[in-house]
CSV table of C-alpha atoms in Angstrom, one decimal:
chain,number,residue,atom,x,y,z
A,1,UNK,CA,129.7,119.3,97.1
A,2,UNK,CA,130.4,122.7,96.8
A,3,UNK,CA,130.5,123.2,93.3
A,4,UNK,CA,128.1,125.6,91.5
A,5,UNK,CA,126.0,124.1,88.8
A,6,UNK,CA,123.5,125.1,86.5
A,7,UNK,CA,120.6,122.5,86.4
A,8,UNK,CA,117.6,123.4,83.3
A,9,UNK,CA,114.0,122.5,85.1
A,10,UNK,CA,112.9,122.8,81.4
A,11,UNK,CA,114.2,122.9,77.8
A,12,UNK,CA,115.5,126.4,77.5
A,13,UNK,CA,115.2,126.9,81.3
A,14,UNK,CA,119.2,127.8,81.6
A,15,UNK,CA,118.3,131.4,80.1
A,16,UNK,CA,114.4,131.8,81.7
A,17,UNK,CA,114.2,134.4,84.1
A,18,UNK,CA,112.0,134.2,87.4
A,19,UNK,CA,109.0,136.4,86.9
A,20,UNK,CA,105.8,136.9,88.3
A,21,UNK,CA,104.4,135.1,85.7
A,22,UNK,CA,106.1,132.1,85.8
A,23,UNK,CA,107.1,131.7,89.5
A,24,UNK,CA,104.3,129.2,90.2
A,25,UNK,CA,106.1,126.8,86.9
A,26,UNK,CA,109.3,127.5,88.8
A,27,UNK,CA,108.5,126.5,92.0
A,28,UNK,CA,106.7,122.8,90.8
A,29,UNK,CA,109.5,122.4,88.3
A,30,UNK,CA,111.9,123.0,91.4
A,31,UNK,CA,110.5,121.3,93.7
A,32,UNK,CA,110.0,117.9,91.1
A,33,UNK,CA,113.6,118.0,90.5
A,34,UNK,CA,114.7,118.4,94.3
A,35,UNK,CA,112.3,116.0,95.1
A,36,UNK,CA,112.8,113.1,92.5
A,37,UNK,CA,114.6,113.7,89.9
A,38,UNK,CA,117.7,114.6,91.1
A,39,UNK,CA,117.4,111.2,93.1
A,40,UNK,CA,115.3,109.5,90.8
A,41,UNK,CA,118.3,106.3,90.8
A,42,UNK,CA,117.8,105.9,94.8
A,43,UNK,CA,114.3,106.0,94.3
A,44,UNK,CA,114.3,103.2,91.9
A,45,UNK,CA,116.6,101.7,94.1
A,46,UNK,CA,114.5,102.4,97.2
A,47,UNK,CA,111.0,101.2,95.3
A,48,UNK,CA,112.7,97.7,93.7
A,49,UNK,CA,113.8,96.7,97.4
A,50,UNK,CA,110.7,98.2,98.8
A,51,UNK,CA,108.6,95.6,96.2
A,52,UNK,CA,110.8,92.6,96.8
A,53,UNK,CA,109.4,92.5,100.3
A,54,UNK,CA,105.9,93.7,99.8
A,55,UNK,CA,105.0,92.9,95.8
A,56,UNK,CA,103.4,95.5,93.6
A,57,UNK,CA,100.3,93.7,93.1
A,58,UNK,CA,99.4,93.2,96.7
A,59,UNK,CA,100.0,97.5,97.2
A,60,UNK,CA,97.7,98.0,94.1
A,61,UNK,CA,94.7,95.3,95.4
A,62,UNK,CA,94.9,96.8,98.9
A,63,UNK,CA,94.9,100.3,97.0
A,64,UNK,CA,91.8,99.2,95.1
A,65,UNK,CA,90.0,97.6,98.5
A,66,UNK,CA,90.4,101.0,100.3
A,67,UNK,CA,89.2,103.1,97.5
A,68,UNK,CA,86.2,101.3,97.5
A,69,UNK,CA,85.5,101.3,100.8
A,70,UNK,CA,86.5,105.1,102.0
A,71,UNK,CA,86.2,108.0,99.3
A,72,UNK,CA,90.1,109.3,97.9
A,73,UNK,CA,90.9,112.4,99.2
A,74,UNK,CA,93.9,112.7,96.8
A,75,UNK,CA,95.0,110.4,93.8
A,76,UNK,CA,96.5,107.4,95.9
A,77,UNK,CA,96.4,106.3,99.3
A,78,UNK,CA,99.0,106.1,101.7
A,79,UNK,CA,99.9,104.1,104.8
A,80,UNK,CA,100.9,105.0,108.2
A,81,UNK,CA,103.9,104.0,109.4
A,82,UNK,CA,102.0,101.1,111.7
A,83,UNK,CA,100.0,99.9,109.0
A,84,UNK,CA,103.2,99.9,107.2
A,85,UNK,CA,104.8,97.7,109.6
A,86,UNK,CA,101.7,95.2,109.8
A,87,UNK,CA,101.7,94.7,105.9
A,88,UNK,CA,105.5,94.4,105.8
A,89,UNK,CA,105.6,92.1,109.5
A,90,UNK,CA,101.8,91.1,109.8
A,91,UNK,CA,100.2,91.1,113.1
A,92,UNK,CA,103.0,90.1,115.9
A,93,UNK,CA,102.3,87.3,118.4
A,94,UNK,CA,102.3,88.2,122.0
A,95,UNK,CA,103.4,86.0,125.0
A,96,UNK,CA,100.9,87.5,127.3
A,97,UNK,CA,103.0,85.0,130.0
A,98,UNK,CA,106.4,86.8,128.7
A,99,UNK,CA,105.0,90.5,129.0
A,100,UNK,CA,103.4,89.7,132.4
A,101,UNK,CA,106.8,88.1,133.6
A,102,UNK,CA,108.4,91.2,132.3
A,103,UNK,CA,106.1,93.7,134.2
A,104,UNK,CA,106.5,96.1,137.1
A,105,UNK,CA,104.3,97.0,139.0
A,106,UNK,CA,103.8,100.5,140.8
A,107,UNK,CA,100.9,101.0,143.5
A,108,UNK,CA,99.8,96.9,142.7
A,109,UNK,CA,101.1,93.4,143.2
A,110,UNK,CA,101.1,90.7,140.7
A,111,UNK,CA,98.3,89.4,142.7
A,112,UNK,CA,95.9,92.4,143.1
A,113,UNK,CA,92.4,91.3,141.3
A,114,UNK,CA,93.2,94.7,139.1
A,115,UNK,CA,96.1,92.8,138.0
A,116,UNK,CA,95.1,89.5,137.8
A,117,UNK,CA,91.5,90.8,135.9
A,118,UNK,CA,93.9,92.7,133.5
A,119,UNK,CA,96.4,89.6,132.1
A,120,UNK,CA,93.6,87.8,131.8
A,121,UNK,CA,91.7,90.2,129.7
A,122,UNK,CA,94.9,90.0,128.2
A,123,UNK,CA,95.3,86.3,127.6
A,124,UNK,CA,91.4,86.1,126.3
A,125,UNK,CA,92.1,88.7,123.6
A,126,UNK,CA,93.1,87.5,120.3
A,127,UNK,CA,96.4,88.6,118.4
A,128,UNK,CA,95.2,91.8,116.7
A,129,UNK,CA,93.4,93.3,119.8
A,130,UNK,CA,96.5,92.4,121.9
A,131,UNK,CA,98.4,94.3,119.2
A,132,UNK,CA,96.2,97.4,119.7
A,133,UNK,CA,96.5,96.9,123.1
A,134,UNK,CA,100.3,96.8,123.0
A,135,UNK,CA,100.5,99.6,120.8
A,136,UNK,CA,98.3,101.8,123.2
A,137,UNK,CA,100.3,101.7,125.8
A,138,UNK,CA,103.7,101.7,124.5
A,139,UNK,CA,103.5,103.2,121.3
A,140,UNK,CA,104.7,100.0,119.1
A,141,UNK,CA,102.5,96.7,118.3
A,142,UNK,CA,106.4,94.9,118.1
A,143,UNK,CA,107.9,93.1,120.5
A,144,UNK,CA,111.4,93.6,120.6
A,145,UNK,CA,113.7,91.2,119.3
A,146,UNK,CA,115.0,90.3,122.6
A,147,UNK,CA,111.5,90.5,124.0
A,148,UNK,CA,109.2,92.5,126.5
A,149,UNK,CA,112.8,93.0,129.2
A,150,UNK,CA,113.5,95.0,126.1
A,151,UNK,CA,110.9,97.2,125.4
A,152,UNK,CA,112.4,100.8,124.8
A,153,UNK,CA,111.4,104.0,126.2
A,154,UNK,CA,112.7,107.4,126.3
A,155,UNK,CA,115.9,106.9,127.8
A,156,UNK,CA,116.6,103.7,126.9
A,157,UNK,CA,115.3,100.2,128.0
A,158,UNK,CA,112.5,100.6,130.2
A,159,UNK,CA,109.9,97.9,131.7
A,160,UNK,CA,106.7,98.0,130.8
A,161,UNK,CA,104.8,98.9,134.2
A,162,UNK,CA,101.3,99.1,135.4
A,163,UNK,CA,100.7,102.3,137.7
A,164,UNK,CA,98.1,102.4,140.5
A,165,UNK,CA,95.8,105.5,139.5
A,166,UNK,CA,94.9,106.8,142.6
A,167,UNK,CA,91.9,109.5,142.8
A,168,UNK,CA,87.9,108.9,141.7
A,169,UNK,CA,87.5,105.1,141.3
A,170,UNK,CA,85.8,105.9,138.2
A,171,UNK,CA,88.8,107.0,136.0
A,172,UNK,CA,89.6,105.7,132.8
A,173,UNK,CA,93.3,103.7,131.9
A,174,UNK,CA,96.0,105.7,130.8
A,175,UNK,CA,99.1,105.3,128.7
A,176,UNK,CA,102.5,106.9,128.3
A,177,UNK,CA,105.1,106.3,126.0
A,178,UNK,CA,107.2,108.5,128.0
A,179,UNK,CA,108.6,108.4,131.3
């Protein structure tokens, strides 16, 4: 920290000038070492952990599987940070009792037919389409460690809650991650 170093990108790159012709060579050389090499040990670090949970093998057959099934748009594939989280954590189960129990309501009561339609929906659904579910309308398929009385919003804990939509009896369900 705040000490000047020289750092060659290439053999002989101490004494290269920057020229128009060789800006582009620069610039990837630059950005590899910024990039990785310069913290090619964390990576290493990083990617060892990263496999102890999730083993090479499974990445490269779920690598294979996709490239077979949707064309590559670039040399590998990479995940989302939810389909991350269900390979590392698979698909979470969901007390549909425990999230109703945990629920407020704004506009309904527990025992509106709206209400009582929607849990069970709910219960009838199996785990993955009460993960998209879950994910829909708060932005996470995860239950909290400490369950649904935890569920986080933007300023910290907030219930999940099911607002009344008033207007056109037509409208469709909304969602906010956001209060």
């Amino acid at each position: 920290f705040g000490v000047s170093r020289i750092v060659p990108l290439k053999e002989g790159g101490e004494t290269t000038s920057v020229t128009q012709e060789n800006k582009r060579e620069f610039v990837q050389l630059s950005a590899q070492y910024r990039l990785y090499s310069s913290i090619e040990k964390q990576i290493e670090s990083l990617s060892s952990g990263f496999y102890e949970i999730i083993p090479k093998d499974l990445i490269t057959i779920v690598r294979i599987i996709l490239s077979l099934v949707a064309p590559l748009t670039d040399l590998f594939i990479q995940f989302n940070e939810k389909e991350l989280e269900l390979l590392i954590s698979g698909t979470p189960d969901i007390d549909v009792d425990e999230w109703r129990a945990a629920t407020e309501y704004n506009g309904y009561s527990s025992s509106d037919p709206n209400i009582v339609w929607w849990w069970r929906a709910l219960k009838s659904f199996n785990r993955d389409e009460r993960a998209k579910v879950l994910s829909f309308a708060t932005g996470t398929s995860r239950v909290p460690l400490g369950g649904f009385v935890e569920l986080q919003g933007v300023q910290g804990v907030q219930r999940f809650s099911i607002h009344k939509a008033y207007g056109e009896s037509d409208r469709l369900p909304q969602a906010h991650t956001c209060s």
